[in-house]
Amino acid sequence: MTDTKAIEVRVSPVGKAEDGRWSIFERAPGLLNGLRSLSGDLTIGTIGQGLVAGIFGTAVSLVILNGATKAGLGPTEATSWIFGVYFIGGLVTILVALIYRQPISFSWSIPGTALVVAALKDYSFAQLIGAYLIVAALVTTIALTGVVGRIVKYLPFPIVVAMIGGILLQFAIGVVGASQAQPVIVGAAIIGYFLTAKVLKKVPGVLGALVFGAVAAFLAGKLNFGSIELHLVMPTATAPDWSSSVILSVAVPLALLIICAENTKGVGILLSAGYVPPTNSMLFASGIGTLFSGMFGGHNLNVAGPMTAICSSPQAGNIGTRYAASVVQGVIYVAFGLVASMAVSTVRALPSELVGAVAGLAMITPLVVALNAAFAAGKFQVGALVSLVVASTSLTIFGIGSPLWALAIGTLASWIVEPESFRAET
């Protein structure tokens, strides 16, 4: 049996450690240690949970593909986007899980996708790639300085997650419009989503929605089999186009999302599972992963809450071997990224209303989480509501989109109406 002490990480603050050496990253068992242990730690539990996490993560790729279609992106851009977040995300997951021997899984952000898709109405694909590279620089710099805790402390977290909720709300509402256009197909998808979530709790409801909806579309003769291409299309790196307004509209909110919401959630999951997570190293990996993913159009990489929760659960076996589940999930991600073009062409064979509905249904869980985080604490309530409402619109002022205005206006509203919330934070 693997020594459970392998889950422990000697966490050193940024600066000089006890031995006098400069310390930025938490100490780790190391890559070679993880590789040597992997074969013995691949058990039925770790492989099974890794497969579940991988299936869950790839099933929600419909969110990206739906957004790419709505934005008018071609197959090449969509393929590169999928390749960026899955292939690079899989590699980062494998490396970090092996180095720290912890079930740390990386993926892309569903709220981040919603933010990016909304921005594609006003900005080009190349301009967004410029924003992703800025996100990578911001996240990496913050990881190197070790100021994550201070940022989270002084930023009104309920207002941040309310902004996320407003963006998600736009896409969740899309299910209603899709059901009006294709009531039978979308209705089948909705039934599939809730039936799967109720009966098969380990299977993502999105997968059930896709299967039920696709069957209904097939019976209705709405599948376009002629658009399916079973050959690989190589992803293409796109040169960034720099724009100051897209930095404020996309890069800053996306970086805040990674730092203050996604990675923080991942840290909490690992702590609750009994691990000592390498917080700085995880954030640094998110920044470097976003850099390489962004070159291909992948909007971001961060610690994936759902996949990390699946891989770190007791069903994966001994607490010291669960990292192997994340390795399995990473391998699935790498493989999916390599066949991204086939996934894109297959989704394009489905009715657009079905794809949009499934993408909207995928927003339910993160939307509930965001709303709960925004309003459950009882602080910044007015500011959170204002942030939610502003972010759910297409407001643009001075070329800056609604996410940043939601943060600014929501914070201002709280400062005016509920200053006691700020005092409670200090």
XYZ file of N, CA, C and O in Angstrom, residues 152-155 379-380 419-426:
56
model
N -7.691 37.754 -2.727
C -8.982 37.161 -2.358
C -9.582 37.873 -1.152
O -10.792 38.067 -1.053
N -8.717 38.314 -0.229
C -9.203 38.954 0.992
C -9.842 40.307 0.712
O -10.877 40.645 1.293
N -9.252 41.104 -0.161
C -9.721 42.472 -0.357
C -10.723 42.631 -1.497
O -11.376 43.665 -1.598
N -10.867 41.643 -2.339
C -11.842 41.735 -3.422
C -13.183 41.208 -2.924
O -13.237 40.134 -2.318
N -23.454 39.110 2.919
C -22.674 40.343 2.761
C -22.641 40.736 1.295
O -22.749 39.885 0.414
N -22.518 42.050 1.052
C -22.465 42.590 -0.319
C -23.690 42.173 -1.141
O -23.591 41.932 -2.340
N -21.913 49.768 3.336
C -20.482 49.882 3.714
C -20.098 48.951 4.840
O -18.917 48.644 4.994
N -21.096 48.495 5.599
C -20.778 47.589 6.705
C -20.171 46.272 6.203
O -19.426 45.605 6.936
N -20.476 45.895 4.970
C -19.906 44.684 4.411
C -18.399 44.804 4.266
O -17.647 43.862 4.512
N -17.933 45.985 3.869
C -16.489 46.210 3.744
C -15.833 46.200 5.124
O -14.736 45.661 5.287
N -16.499 46.772 6.105
C -15.935 46.802 7.454
C -15.825 45.386 8.011
O -14.889 45.064 8.752
N -16.803 44.552 7.677
C -16.786 43.166 8.163
C -15.631 42.362 7.574
O -15.188 41.384 8.152
N -15.146 42.803 6.397
C -14.068 42.088 5.729
C -12.710 42.416 6.303
O -11.734 41.702 6.092
N -12.597 43.569 6.967
C -11.280 44.000 7.463
C -10.990 43.444 8.848
O -11.878 42.985 9.546
